[in-house]
């Protein structure tokens, strides 16, 4: 249970990178948790629980997408992304570490906008309605803020590397 | 990733669409192509999605509740953009919304508040309605029509000739005056230069005179709208169309809240219904309604003078005055009302002008000086000598009412409350909104949270069951059920609740109504969002918020009951107590009603609402 709790966030982000879609990622996270629970006896203590969990998550993703008539993602793409994610997991963890640092350094309006976008149950269209702004304009602002955050994360990581 | 890597606009657009959950299959394919095309693109994709996921996970679930680490300040104001290492990220955007900013996170205590934005209502962000020119079938134009090819030149020439004749006539009448001599000499000079007729000479003279007039300058920007919540406008022509506020801008709200941040740093919250004019960077005129002013330092270095008129002109020219005058004086934030001039000597105060014209000032922090307005003094001639020039200073927790006749009544709210007196001023002081709404969690309770199995849940009741019309409401009880078929209880988050402890054999086909209640005080109910994640043995048939039926998402009737079903509520909230009721049906459809089986329910609730504090912090 402790192992699972520790890697829940990683699993969710991993799944989101595979399926693009939040509701699918949430559904898959629940499904993966269920399978992990069932198969926990197969896990070898001392080995990498995160990698094992991600592999199961990947298989569950393939299953889900296969069960759908319309496939939006090709298996080759899924495999490539899954592989790259596994290779870069440690580096991406560092991204997560400096994320909050960068979020706090956004200007107030941007920080509030992005936090509100990711509030539970919120999406861009609803946010646009609530802000009385065109969805396109909100989406553009969010793109700009994400780009800014990514640049900040990169810059911060380079700075830490130099130090 | 290459340091100089830049994603293509198309790639970024696709990533953005992906984050909006609106990727079409074609776009997904294109995204795949780009991601597969190079390692840099693939890495950027991973970073982007990782950020997207982190934002979802950390921000939505954890971040808002975490205070910032000790010693770190929240980047609330733009002023902190000067620290090199910890520079707040200026995205360099030119969109007006950045200037407008979010709602200010006015921290009420020493701990910084990570605030979510208020509900904006920024009209300049609205898509402007297109001007539709209705066209009708072409009709033949008369020859003299302004739209006809002959008519327009003909009318123009006729009008020109008339104007010229009138101008010459006026010139002839006033030719004896000195001014005329000057104008005539200018006209003659001009005529000589241009070689044109007399009319042209007069026109030139008029043009010269026109040039000599001082040009009308645009009023300076003295602040911006930094927040709006549920604003309704009394006069649509005064509805703001841009965040910038120029000197002389007037606002007339019928309801809602609007925050103005002055260039000097002072913040004013207008509370509708309210009419306010921004007179200078250091104050304004409140004709009606309430405002709360918060002044960071209380003072700014500008040239000032004693009279209000001089004060205003000094403010307008304060920059040049500072540079020229060796003796820099201090100007304070001033709110004028029909009966009073309220000058800030401290940090925070409220002002109200009633429909009868009375002014009330209340100090939350610091001091204010209250002076009778000149107009009032002159109008109350009978009381003139006593009232004229009367100035009082009130301190924190004190109020003063300036009557129309110039009388000033002061009230010490703390003392009056201590003496057990009921003071009208106290209620009025409590009605000032001192900070713009911010997102706060709604106090809701997961089933069985923090309780032991067998405990009665103080926040959840069973209020009805369909087979017992006389059923009396009773607290739901935390119930333990075998693992496997039911998700295990987790006292830190949520637990199963039922009619009693442990396995409860209850009749099939019966519906049990679970109820919880939560309050929305000092909040905008229509901004509320509540996420309900539930599991039920066997099925949730109905969900009601304040008696209103809500659509129930599809979920299983059968075990295992290990997965939550999520429902997001966005409407139906009311100010004050809100009641959420959930009907749990026991038994699988079309089964023998005589069979007994367990019935239980489990829910995790999370909600947010825009709220403000009215009372002093």
XYZ file of C-alpha atoms in Angstrom:
780
model
C 0.000 0.000 0.000
C 2.827 2.348 0.922
C 4.654 1.544 -2.310
C 1.534 2.209 -4.321
C 0.768 5.483 -2.582
C 4.302 6.670 -3.281
C 4.044 6.028 -6.999
C 0.410 7.015 -7.566
C 1.311 10.432 -8.875
C 3.931 9.021 -11.208
C 1.450 6.470 -12.498
C -1.160 9.104 -13.171
C 1.246 11.293 -15.127
C 2.527 8.264 -16.985
C -1.015 7.290 -17.964
C -1.872 10.817 -18.971
C 1.107 10.909 -21.307
C -0.129 7.726 -22.936
C -3.782 8.604 -23.386
C -3.776 12.433 -23.445
C -7.139 12.431 -21.816
C -7.805 13.112 -18.131
C -10.907 10.989 -17.725
C -9.201 8.052 -19.444
C -6.142 8.532 -17.254
C -8.285 8.570 -14.125
C -10.179 5.498 -15.211
C -6.956 3.714 -16.045
C -5.421 4.687 -12.728
C -8.305 3.047 -10.910
C -8.107 -0.008 -13.112
C -4.340 -0.229 -12.707
C -4.670 0.094 -8.937
C -7.112 -2.772 -8.959
C -4.802 -4.974 -11.027
C -1.792 -4.052 -8.926
C -3.745 -5.083 -5.872
C -4.628 -8.413 -7.422
C -1.150 -9.106 -8.731
C 0.815 -7.801 -5.810
C 1.948 -11.341 -4.986
C 3.832 -11.385 -8.297
C 5.868 -8.350 -7.369
C 9.382 -9.190 -6.264
C 10.312 -7.229 -3.153
C 13.452 -5.175 -3.727
C 12.777 -4.636 -7.398
C 11.518 -1.354 -8.828
C 7.863 -1.090 -7.883
C 7.361 2.048 -9.976
C 8.630 0.404 -13.142
C 6.514 -2.680 -12.480
C 3.431 -0.536 -11.870
C 4.083 1.453 -15.043
C 4.346 -1.748 -17.067
C 0.963 -2.878 -15.755
C -0.437 0.574 -16.454
C 0.867 0.341 -19.999
C -0.793 -3.040 -20.526
C -4.052 -1.753 -19.108
C -3.855 1.218 -21.456
C -3.364 -1.051 -24.461
C -6.349 -3.132 -23.322
C -8.564 -0.113 -22.950
C -7.637 1.333 -26.305
C -8.058 -2.020 -28.027
C -11.554 -2.288 -26.628
C -12.522 0.903 -28.363
C -13.675 0.997 -31.934
C -12.049 4.277 -32.740
C -8.429 4.297 -31.804
C -6.918 7.695 -31.519
C -3.404 6.509 -30.785
C -1.285 3.985 -32.634
C 0.353 1.129 -30.707
C 3.746 2.181 -32.077
C 3.301 5.655 -30.644
C 2.197 4.277 -27.289
C 5.209 2.013 -27.134
C 7.605 4.792 -28.040
C 6.184 7.161 -25.446
C 6.083 4.461 -22.778
C 9.695 3.569 -23.448
C 10.848 7.192 -23.387
C 8.898 7.807 -20.218
C 10.611 4.891 -18.505
C 14.021 6.092 -19.659
C 13.385 9.644 -18.550
C 11.468 8.920 -15.375
C 14.178 10.198 -13.039
C 14.696 13.368 -15.027
C 10.990 13.979 -15.148
C 10.831 13.492 -11.398
C 13.243 16.422 -11.136
C 10.808 18.420 -13.237
C 8.174 17.658 -10.661
C 10.468 18.838 -7.889
C 11.029 22.294 -9.361
C 7.500 22.638 -10.674
C 6.222 24.250 -7.527
C 9.144 26.642 -7.391
C 8.222 27.876 -10.866
C 4.501 27.943 -10.209
C 5.053 30.221 -7.261
C 7.078 32.562 -9.397
C 4.465 33.090 -12.028
C 2.885 36.483 -11.894
C -0.258 36.529 -9.827
C -2.784 36.629 -12.644
C -1.156 33.766 -14.526
C -0.727 31.656 -11.433
C -4.338 32.075 -10.504
C -5.523 31.314 -13.998
C -3.564 28.081 -14.255
C -4.547 26.958 -10.756
C -8.159 27.597 -11.557
C -7.902 25.696 -14.842
C -6.675 22.646 -12.957
C -9.163 22.893 -10.099
C -11.152 19.703 -9.625
C -13.701 19.168 -12.340
C -12.688 22.246 -14.321
C -12.051 22.371 -18.039
C -11.204 25.135 -20.459
C -14.716 25.631 -21.763
C -16.225 25.937 -18.310
C -13.441 28.227 -17.235
C -13.982 30.411 -20.287
C -17.677 30.637 -19.505
C -16.976 31.583 -15.942
C -14.407 34.175 -16.968
C -16.697 35.489 -19.671
C -13.906 35.107 -22.174
C -13.693 33.198 -25.418
C -12.455 29.641 -24.863
C -9.820 30.220 -27.523
C -8.400 33.175 -25.646
C -8.276 31.236 -22.367
C -6.626 28.319 -24.115
C -3.988 30.623 -25.591
C -3.266 32.131 -22.203
C -2.880 28.672 -20.722
C -0.531 27.627 -23.520
C 1.607 30.658 -22.862
C 1.669 29.943 -19.126
C 2.601 26.293 -19.666
C 5.404 27.347 -21.988
C 6.608 29.802 -19.360
C 6.553 27.129 -16.699
C 8.463 24.709 -18.888
C 11.088 27.321 -19.633
C 11.393 28.108 -15.948
C 11.756 24.420 -15.079
C 14.461 23.946 -17.711
C 16.283 27.074 -16.585
C 16.098 26.106 -12.942
C 17.342 22.586 -13.595
C 20.276 23.929 -15.606
C 21.032 26.372 -12.828
C 20.953 23.577 -10.240
C 23.167 21.466 -12.464
C 25.745 24.262 -12.674
C 25.645 24.786 -8.906
C 16.886 18.445 -25.267
C 18.772 20.935 -27.325
C 19.009 24.247 -25.457
C 17.927 26.160 -28.520
C 15.007 23.893 -29.255
C 11.726 25.609 -29.947
C 8.533 23.710 -30.649
C 6.800 24.559 -33.882
C 3.597 26.600 -33.527
C 1.626 23.670 -34.912
C 3.115 21.321 -32.339
C 2.373 23.701 -29.512
C -1.160 24.197 -30.767
C -1.709 20.445 -30.808
C -0.297 20.095 -27.315
C -2.588 22.836 -26.135
C -5.595 21.168 -27.735
C -4.540 17.928 -26.101
C -4.464 19.612 -22.706
C -7.933 20.986 -23.398
C -9.108 17.397 -24.036
C -10.272 18.360 -27.489
C -7.921 16.455 -29.750
C -9.657 15.010 -32.802
C -8.416 11.659 -34.209
C -6.779 13.539 -37.097
C -5.024 15.894 -34.728
C -3.937 12.969 -32.565
C -2.398 11.333 -35.607
C -0.578 14.517 -36.506
C 0.649 14.826 -32.931
C 1.985 11.285 -33.120
C 3.814 12.105 -36.329
C 5.486 15.133 -34.800
C 6.404 13.347 -31.584
C 7.865 10.458 -33.566
C 9.804 12.756 -35.890
C 12.609 13.767 -33.532
C 13.975 13.133 -30.076
C 13.684 16.822 -29.206
C 10.007 16.866 -30.079
C 9.460 13.653 -28.170
C 11.239 15.039 -25.103
C 9.264 18.267 -25.320
C 6.068 16.208 -25.511
C 7.040 14.250 -22.413
C 7.899 17.424 -20.509
C 4.672 19.073 -21.609
C 2.497 16.142 -20.642
C 4.420 15.736 -17.422
C 3.678 19.358 -16.594
C 0.030 18.912 -17.556
C -0.230 15.850 -15.343
C 1.620 17.507 -12.483
C -0.692 20.494 -12.660
C -3.670 18.170 -12.514
C -2.306 16.105 -9.709
C -0.514 18.624 -7.526
C -2.514 21.735 -8.173
C -5.958 20.255 -8.152
C -5.472 17.958 -5.252
C -2.781 19.288 -3.039
C -1.244 22.589 -3.870
C -3.973 25.041 -2.854
C -4.053 23.713 0.646
C -0.336 23.961 1.239
C 1.066 27.109 2.746
C 4.252 28.366 1.174
C 7.451 27.289 2.885
C 8.660 29.411 5.744
C 10.547 32.447 4.642
C 9.155 32.414 1.140
C 6.765 35.075 0.104
C 3.892 34.582 -2.208
C 4.322 36.571 -5.372
C 1.288 38.627 -4.785
C 2.365 41.863 -6.326
C 4.254 42.767 -9.417
C 6.625 44.794 -7.313
C 8.758 41.792 -6.567
C 9.828 41.454 -10.166
C 13.199 42.860 -9.303
C 14.846 40.039 -7.431
C 17.230 38.390 -9.833
C 17.380 34.821 -8.607
C 13.786 34.558 -7.515
C 12.376 36.620 -10.264
C 8.666 36.075 -10.730
C 8.136 34.844 -14.189
C 6.951 37.639 -16.317
C 5.465 35.947 -19.289
C 5.798 39.070 -21.287
C 2.244 38.819 -22.394
C 0.589 41.925 -23.632
C -2.903 40.736 -23.013
C -4.920 43.174 -20.953
C -5.924 40.457 -18.540
C -2.398 40.430 -17.173
C -2.599 44.056 -16.419
C -5.981 43.536 -14.904
C -4.472 40.846 -12.819
C -6.327 38.377 -10.784
C -8.047 39.168 -7.667
C -5.587 40.241 -5.108
C -4.764 37.772 -2.457
C -5.043 40.087 0.464
C -3.584 38.028 3.208
C -5.345 38.603 6.420
C -2.636 37.266 8.610
C 1.063 36.733 8.564
C 0.797 33.533 6.576
C 0.687 34.068 2.875
C -2.419 32.812 1.214
C -2.220 30.891 -1.993
C -5.315 32.331 -3.514
C -7.331 31.130 -6.423
C -8.816 33.750 -8.674
C -12.132 35.327 -8.194
C -14.820 35.050 -10.714
C -13.790 37.563 -13.302
C -16.171 39.467 -15.383
C -13.799 41.367 -17.591
C -15.825 43.005 -20.315
C -12.789 43.845 -22.434
C -12.196 40.144 -22.830
C -15.637 39.546 -24.244
C -16.003 38.997 -27.945
C -17.341 42.255 -29.270
C -20.628 42.007 -31.100
C -20.180 42.492 -34.776
C -21.756 45.583 -36.234
C -24.385 44.292 -38.590
C -25.451 46.689 -41.275
C -28.797 45.672 -42.554
C -28.990 46.015 -46.266
C -32.120 46.587 -48.241
C -32.638 46.265 -51.977
C -31.182 49.239 -53.854
C -33.671 51.974 -54.589
C -33.271 54.666 -57.268
C -31.734 57.816 -55.815
C -33.064 61.307 -56.617
C -30.459 63.542 -58.287
C -30.208 65.760 -55.208
C -29.640 62.835 -52.820
C -26.413 62.884 -50.813
C -25.742 59.389 -52.098
C -26.156 60.232 -55.742
C -23.064 60.962 -57.863
C -24.275 64.524 -58.529
C -25.924 65.235 -55.208
C -22.895 64.944 -52.899
C -20.608 67.433 -54.745
C -23.537 69.767 -55.310
C -24.505 69.820 -51.630
C -20.863 70.160 -50.562
C -20.256 73.136 -52.838
C -23.499 74.805 -51.787
C -22.697 74.383 -48.091
C -19.121 75.574 -48.659
C -20.349 78.702 -50.414
C -22.849 79.486 -47.653
C -20.213 79.014 -44.935
C -17.765 81.215 -46.829
C -20.359 83.965 -47.257
C -21.281 83.809 -43.577
C -17.617 83.945 -42.594
C -17.030 86.962 -44.841
C -20.150 88.616 -43.428
C -18.989 88.074 -39.838
C -15.574 89.363 -40.780
C -17.107 92.508 -42.261
C -19.146 93.194 -39.124
C -16.236 92.905 -36.738
C -13.591 94.453 -38.928
C -13.291 97.486 -36.713
C -12.008 95.508 -33.815
C -8.396 94.953 -33.110
C -8.903 91.218 -33.315
C -10.266 91.578 -36.757
C -7.220 93.594 -37.760
C -5.009 90.808 -36.538
C -7.127 88.189 -38.262
C -7.298 90.272 -41.416
C -3.544 90.724 -41.491
C -3.123 86.974 -40.992
C -5.682 86.365 -43.686
C -3.952 88.811 -45.999
C -0.606 87.184 -45.390
C -2.086 83.830 -45.940
C -3.890 84.989 -49.000
C -0.741 86.408 -50.395
C 1.080 83.157 -49.738
C -1.536 80.908 -51.155
C -2.823 83.122 -53.864
C -6.304 81.909 -53.060
C -9.539 83.826 -52.559
C -10.786 85.713 -49.539
C -12.574 82.677 -48.157
C -9.338 80.750 -48.142
C -7.637 83.512 -46.230
C -10.301 83.478 -43.527
C -10.102 79.707 -43.346
C -6.370 79.922 -42.855
C -6.814 82.435 -40.106
C -9.356 80.186 -38.429
C -7.019 77.249 -38.838
C -4.239 79.282 -37.257
C -6.512 80.182 -34.385
C -7.493 76.517 -34.081
C -3.846 75.536 -33.876
C -3.267 78.086 -31.184
C -5.861 76.384 -28.980
C -4.404 74.073 -26.372
C -4.814 70.462 -27.492
C -7.117 68.285 -25.451
C -4.844 65.804 -23.717
C -5.878 62.322 -22.742
C -6.314 61.937 -18.994
C -3.459 60.070 -17.328
C -3.802 56.446 -16.297
C -4.123 56.343 -12.531
C -4.812 52.678 -11.923
C -6.379 49.523 -13.202
C -9.253 47.217 -12.417
C -7.667 44.380 -10.549
C -10.723 42.309 -9.838
C -14.409 41.986 -10.460
C -17.009 39.704 -9.007
C -20.551 39.460 -10.235
C -20.644 43.085 -11.387
C -23.818 44.650 -12.744
C -23.741 48.156 -14.143
C -26.244 50.921 -13.485
C -25.293 52.752 -16.634
C -24.153 50.592 -19.544
C -22.245 53.531 -21.000
C -20.056 53.545 -17.880
C -19.285 49.853 -18.112
C -15.508 49.498 -18.258
C -14.156 48.269 -21.560
C -10.502 48.153 -20.585
C -8.624 47.423 -17.381
C -6.815 50.756 -17.402
C -8.422 53.528 -15.426
C -7.847 57.102 -16.474
C -8.279 60.052 -14.198
C -11.908 61.090 -14.198
C -13.304 57.626 -14.886
C -16.663 57.058 -13.254
C -18.117 53.705 -12.205
C -21.746 53.005 -11.380
C -22.408 49.533 -10.024
C -25.833 48.208 -9.163
C -24.358 45.096 -7.579
C -21.164 43.129 -7.292
C -17.659 44.004 -6.285
C -14.921 45.747 -8.194
C -11.379 46.288 -7.041
C -9.321 49.204 -8.280
C -5.586 49.186 -7.813
C -4.162 52.680 -8.055
C -0.771 53.283 -9.574
C 0.274 54.356 -6.115
C -0.510 50.900 -4.771
C -3.699 51.814 -2.943
C -6.592 49.435 -3.417
C -10.244 50.303 -3.327
C -13.085 47.801 -3.333
C -16.336 49.222 -4.646
C -19.388 47.453 -3.357
C -22.497 47.748 -5.498
C -24.765 49.654 -5.532
C -22.129 52.323 -5.749
C -21.146 55.367 -7.791
C -17.507 56.372 -7.682
C -15.282 58.613 -9.705
C -11.536 58.152 -9.824
C -10.375 61.714 -9.411
C -6.647 61.293 -9.109
C -3.996 58.685 -8.338
C -4.742 59.439 -4.711
C -8.437 59.135 -4.322
C -11.865 59.681 -5.705
C -15.380 60.869 -5.180
C -17.940 58.489 -3.717
C -21.390 59.741 -4.602
C -23.296 56.721 -3.369
C -22.685 53.318 -1.836
C -19.802 51.652 -0.074
C -16.115 51.314 -0.633
C -13.215 49.992 1.350
C -9.790 51.509 0.840
C -6.557 49.856 1.773
C -3.445 51.886 1.481
C -0.153 50.054 1.662
C 1.951 52.726 3.290
C -0.694 55.367 3.778
C 1.342 58.000 2.003
C 3.075 58.853 -1.229
C 5.518 61.628 -1.822
C 3.744 64.241 -3.875
C 3.371 67.944 -3.655
C 0.270 68.769 -1.710
C -1.667 71.796 -0.612
C -4.300 72.483 1.963
C -7.254 73.190 -0.211
C -8.913 70.357 -2.024
C -8.770 72.208 -5.325
C -5.075 72.863 -5.036
C -4.646 69.349 -3.842
C -6.198 67.999 -7.038
C -4.086 70.145 -9.294
C -1.017 69.289 -7.315
C -1.760 65.637 -7.818
C -2.110 66.074 -11.522
C 1.246 67.754 -11.716
C 2.896 65.809 -8.983
C 5.714 64.464 -11.096
C 6.900 67.834 -12.202
C 6.315 69.220 -8.745
C 8.562 66.598 -7.250
C 11.319 67.375 -9.670
C 11.049 71.121 -9.197
C 10.315 71.468 -5.510
C 13.116 70.860 -3.081
C 10.591 70.441 -0.258
C 8.717 67.278 -1.021
C 5.546 67.068 0.968
C 3.326 64.117 1.570
C -0.058 63.494 -0.045
C -2.526 61.055 1.368
C -5.292 58.960 -0.048
C -8.509 60.945 -0.037
C -12.097 59.879 -0.528
C -14.533 62.721 -1.064
C -18.246 62.327 -0.483
C -21.089 64.821 -0.764
C -20.688 65.729 2.893
C -17.138 64.845 3.871
C -13.519 64.560 2.868
C -11.966 61.464 4.359
C -8.190 61.412 4.360
C -6.250 58.291 5.077
C -3.734 58.530 7.878
C -3.277 54.820 8.313
C -3.998 51.750 6.310
C -7.602 50.632 5.949
C -11.009 52.231 6.151
C -14.515 51.995 4.759
C -16.746 54.781 3.545
C -20.461 54.670 2.882
C -22.711 57.304 1.355
C -26.375 56.637 1.911
C -29.217 57.637 -0.375
C -30.085 60.417 2.048
C -26.626 61.882 1.489
C -25.100 61.006 4.844
C -21.527 59.814 4.899
C -20.134 57.236 7.258
C -16.498 56.357 7.676
C -15.222 53.397 9.610
C -11.586 52.690 10.380
C -10.379 49.100 10.402
C -6.719 49.866 10.852
C -4.833 53.090 11.469
C -6.509 56.490 11.430
C -8.483 58.728 9.143
C -9.144 62.416 9.188
C -12.693 63.559 8.456
C -13.290 67.066 7.257
C -16.587 68.581 6.237
C -16.897 69.025 2.526
C -16.927 72.674 1.359
C -20.265 72.280 -0.405
C -21.872 71.051 2.724
C -20.526 73.861 4.802
C -21.816 76.496 2.451
C -25.193 74.822 2.280
C -25.528 74.677 6.039
C -25.073 78.372 6.530
C -27.057 78.369 9.754
C -24.554 76.115 11.418
C -21.655 77.580 9.550
C -19.330 78.878 12.222
C -19.656 75.752 14.312
C -19.273 73.362 11.439
C -16.858 75.214 9.243
C -13.424 73.824 9.257
C -14.334 71.138 11.695
C -11.919 68.245 11.466
C -11.923 65.075 13.489
C -9.637 62.092 13.558
C -10.990 58.622 14.191
C -8.989 55.519 15.015
C -9.337 51.789 14.471
C -12.770 50.423 15.378
C -14.273 53.880 15.399
C -16.900 55.212 13.043
C -18.089 58.686 12.230
C -21.292 59.749 10.560
C -21.375 63.087 8.764
C -24.956 64.264 8.474
C -26.256 66.394 5.661
C -26.439 69.385 7.961
C -22.747 69.123 8.755
C -23.061 67.485 12.142
C -20.536 64.759 12.878
C -21.348 61.882 15.179
C -18.588 59.534 16.287
C -19.090 55.987 17.496
C -16.568 53.789 19.271
C -17.727 50.333 18.325
C -15.496 48.442 20.734
C -16.574 50.514 23.714
C -20.220 50.406 22.752
C -20.079 46.650 22.311
C -18.296 46.328 25.652
C -21.085 48.300 27.287
C -23.619 45.989 25.689
C -25.102 48.751 23.549
C -26.510 48.034 20.170
C -24.862 50.351 17.738
C -26.021 50.901 14.203
C -22.460 51.751 13.197
C -21.239 48.323 14.204
C -23.568 46.623 11.780
C -22.633 49.072 9.071
C -18.929 48.460 9.686
C -19.494 44.736 9.371
C -21.123 45.234 6.001
C -17.938 46.489 4.348
C -16.245 43.938 2.115
C -12.597 44.141 2.999
C -11.146 41.760 0.501
C -12.114 40.517 -2.895
C -13.519 37.023 -2.934
C -11.032 34.219 -3.092
C -11.423 30.522 -3.586
C -11.856 28.735 -0.323
C -12.659 25.109 0.282
C -16.255 24.341 1.167
C -16.407 22.651 4.535
C -17.757 19.271 3.541
C -17.163 15.908 5.134
C -16.375 12.554 3.629
C -18.394 9.708 5.049
C -16.849 8.324 8.208
C -13.751 10.494 8.037
C -11.688 10.367 11.189
C -14.101 7.953 12.879
C -13.875 4.418 14.182
C -16.048 1.617 12.919
C -19.304 1.653 14.847
C -19.158 5.426 15.423
C -22.099 7.572 14.467
C -21.179 9.984 11.716
C -22.034 13.495 12.923
C -22.110 14.822 9.360
C -24.191 12.186 7.617
C -27.677 11.067 8.448
C -30.121 8.535 7.073
C -33.279 10.587 6.819
C -35.692 8.275 5.014
C -36.251 4.714 3.855
C -38.851 3.857 1.289
C -40.419 0.927 3.219
C -40.995 2.942 6.401
C -43.010 6.130 5.896
C -42.606 7.026 9.579
C -38.871 6.530 9.600
C -37.157 8.971 11.946
C -33.833 10.442 10.808
C -30.838 8.827 12.450
C -27.097 9.263 12.207
C -25.402 6.983 9.737
C -22.959 4.569 11.347
C -19.471 3.694 10.152
C -19.721 0.138 8.943
C -17.061 -2.471 8.353
C -17.503 -4.804 5.432
C -15.276 -7.627 4.243
C -12.424 -6.577 1.984
C -12.556 -7.755 -1.594
C -16.183 -7.145 -2.423
C -16.053 -3.687 -0.814
C -13.206 -1.277 -0.923
C -11.520 -1.272 2.510
C -12.323 1.522 4.934
C -9.773 4.302 5.180
C -10.493 6.486 8.239
C -8.140 9.199 6.933
C -10.227 9.637 3.790
C -13.601 7.941 3.843
C -15.413 4.891 5.143
C -18.595 2.985 4.438
C -21.656 4.116 6.353
C -24.925 2.299 6.875
C -27.765 1.841 9.334
C -25.510 0.133 11.866
C -22.104 -1.351 12.525
C -20.884 -4.289 10.462
C -22.917 -6.426 8.135
C -26.500 -5.154 8.012
C -29.075 -7.403 6.401
C -31.560 -5.061 4.833
C -34.462 -5.750 2.514
C -33.993 -5.655 -1.214
C -35.839 -3.049 -3.212
C -35.666 -0.442 -0.472
C -34.226 3.041 -0.954
C -32.326 4.756 1.863
C -31.789 8.495 1.794
C -28.451 9.777 3.086
C -28.105 13.446 3.863
C -25.280 15.839 4.607
C -25.349 19.582 5.065
C -22.819 22.341 4.447
C -22.835 26.102 4.770
C -21.944 28.749 2.229
C -21.464 31.924 4.221
C -19.988 35.146 2.868
C -19.666 33.443 -0.459
C -20.977 33.615 -3.986
C -23.139 30.501 -4.244
C -23.134 30.530 -8.007
C -19.361 30.188 -8.036
C -19.452 26.991 -5.962
C -18.158 23.729 -7.344
C -18.589 20.469 -5.489
C -17.074 17.193 -6.602
C -18.757 14.122 -5.168
C -17.064 10.762 -5.532
C -19.277 7.981 -4.340
C -19.624 4.209 -4.061
C -22.848 2.523 -3.115
C -24.071 -0.942 -2.414
C -26.075 -1.335 -4.505
C -26.792 1.792 -6.429
C -27.302 5.528 -6.164
C -30.656 6.176 -7.760
C -30.987 9.848 -7.117
C -28.951 12.842 -5.963
C -30.518 16.110 -4.883
C -28.958 19.422 -3.975
C -31.365 21.600 -2.038
C -34.226 19.486 -3.322
C -33.235 19.761 -6.955
C -32.657 16.492 -8.797
C -29.260 16.063 -10.416
C -28.298 13.636 -13.143
C -26.664 10.530 -11.697
C -23.699 9.221 -13.697
C -23.876 5.625 -14.868
C -22.420 3.155 -12.424
C -22.642 -0.518 -11.576
C -25.350 -2.226 -9.525
C -23.159 -5.188 -8.768
C -20.072 -5.815 -6.685
C -17.188 -5.390 -6.343
C -17.859 -1.955 -4.901
C -14.335 -0.717 -5.232
C -14.509 2.183 -7.647
C -15.707 5.669 -7.050
C -18.082 7.349 -9.455
C -17.539 11.053 -9.845
C -20.140 13.776 -10.111
C -19.380 17.494 -10.327
C -22.028 19.920 -9.100
C -21.883 23.473 -10.405
C -25.315 24.860 -9.763
C -28.160 24.756 -7.284
C -26.116 26.136 -4.387
C -27.637 28.705 -2.079
C -26.244 31.122 0.476
C -26.463 29.609 3.947
C -27.175 25.930 4.586
C -27.135 23.569 1.608
C -28.527 20.076 1.762
C -27.167 17.206 -0.297
C -29.305 14.070 -0.353
C -28.403 10.761 -1.911
C -30.861 7.904 -2.414
C -29.176 4.532 -2.174
C -31.122 1.602 -3.558
C -30.539 -1.773 -1.956
C -30.635 -4.833 -4.141
C -30.196 -5.620 -7.751
C -33.074 -4.865 -10.060
C -35.539 -7.652 -10.785
C -34.412 -9.750 -7.842
C -36.505 -11.278 -5.134
C -37.509 -8.563 -2.713
C -37.456 -11.012 0.174
C -33.748 -11.469 -0.045
C -31.791 -9.563 2.541
C -28.425 -8.021 1.756
C -26.126 -5.293 3.038
C -26.676 -1.689 2.058
C -23.988 0.916 2.468
C -22.738 4.156 1.060
C -19.424 5.933 0.881
C -18.575 9.392 -0.438
C -15.670 11.768 -0.708
C -16.527 15.405 -1.214
C -14.397 18.316 -2.265
C -15.688 21.768 -2.990
C -14.567 25.322 -3.649
C -16.364 28.612 -3.537
C -15.515 32.279 -3.930
C -15.712 33.822 -0.523
C -14.777 36.969 1.301
C -14.417 38.012 4.885
C -16.599 40.786 6.133
C -15.400 40.979 9.651
C -12.115 42.353 10.808
C -9.177 40.047 10.602
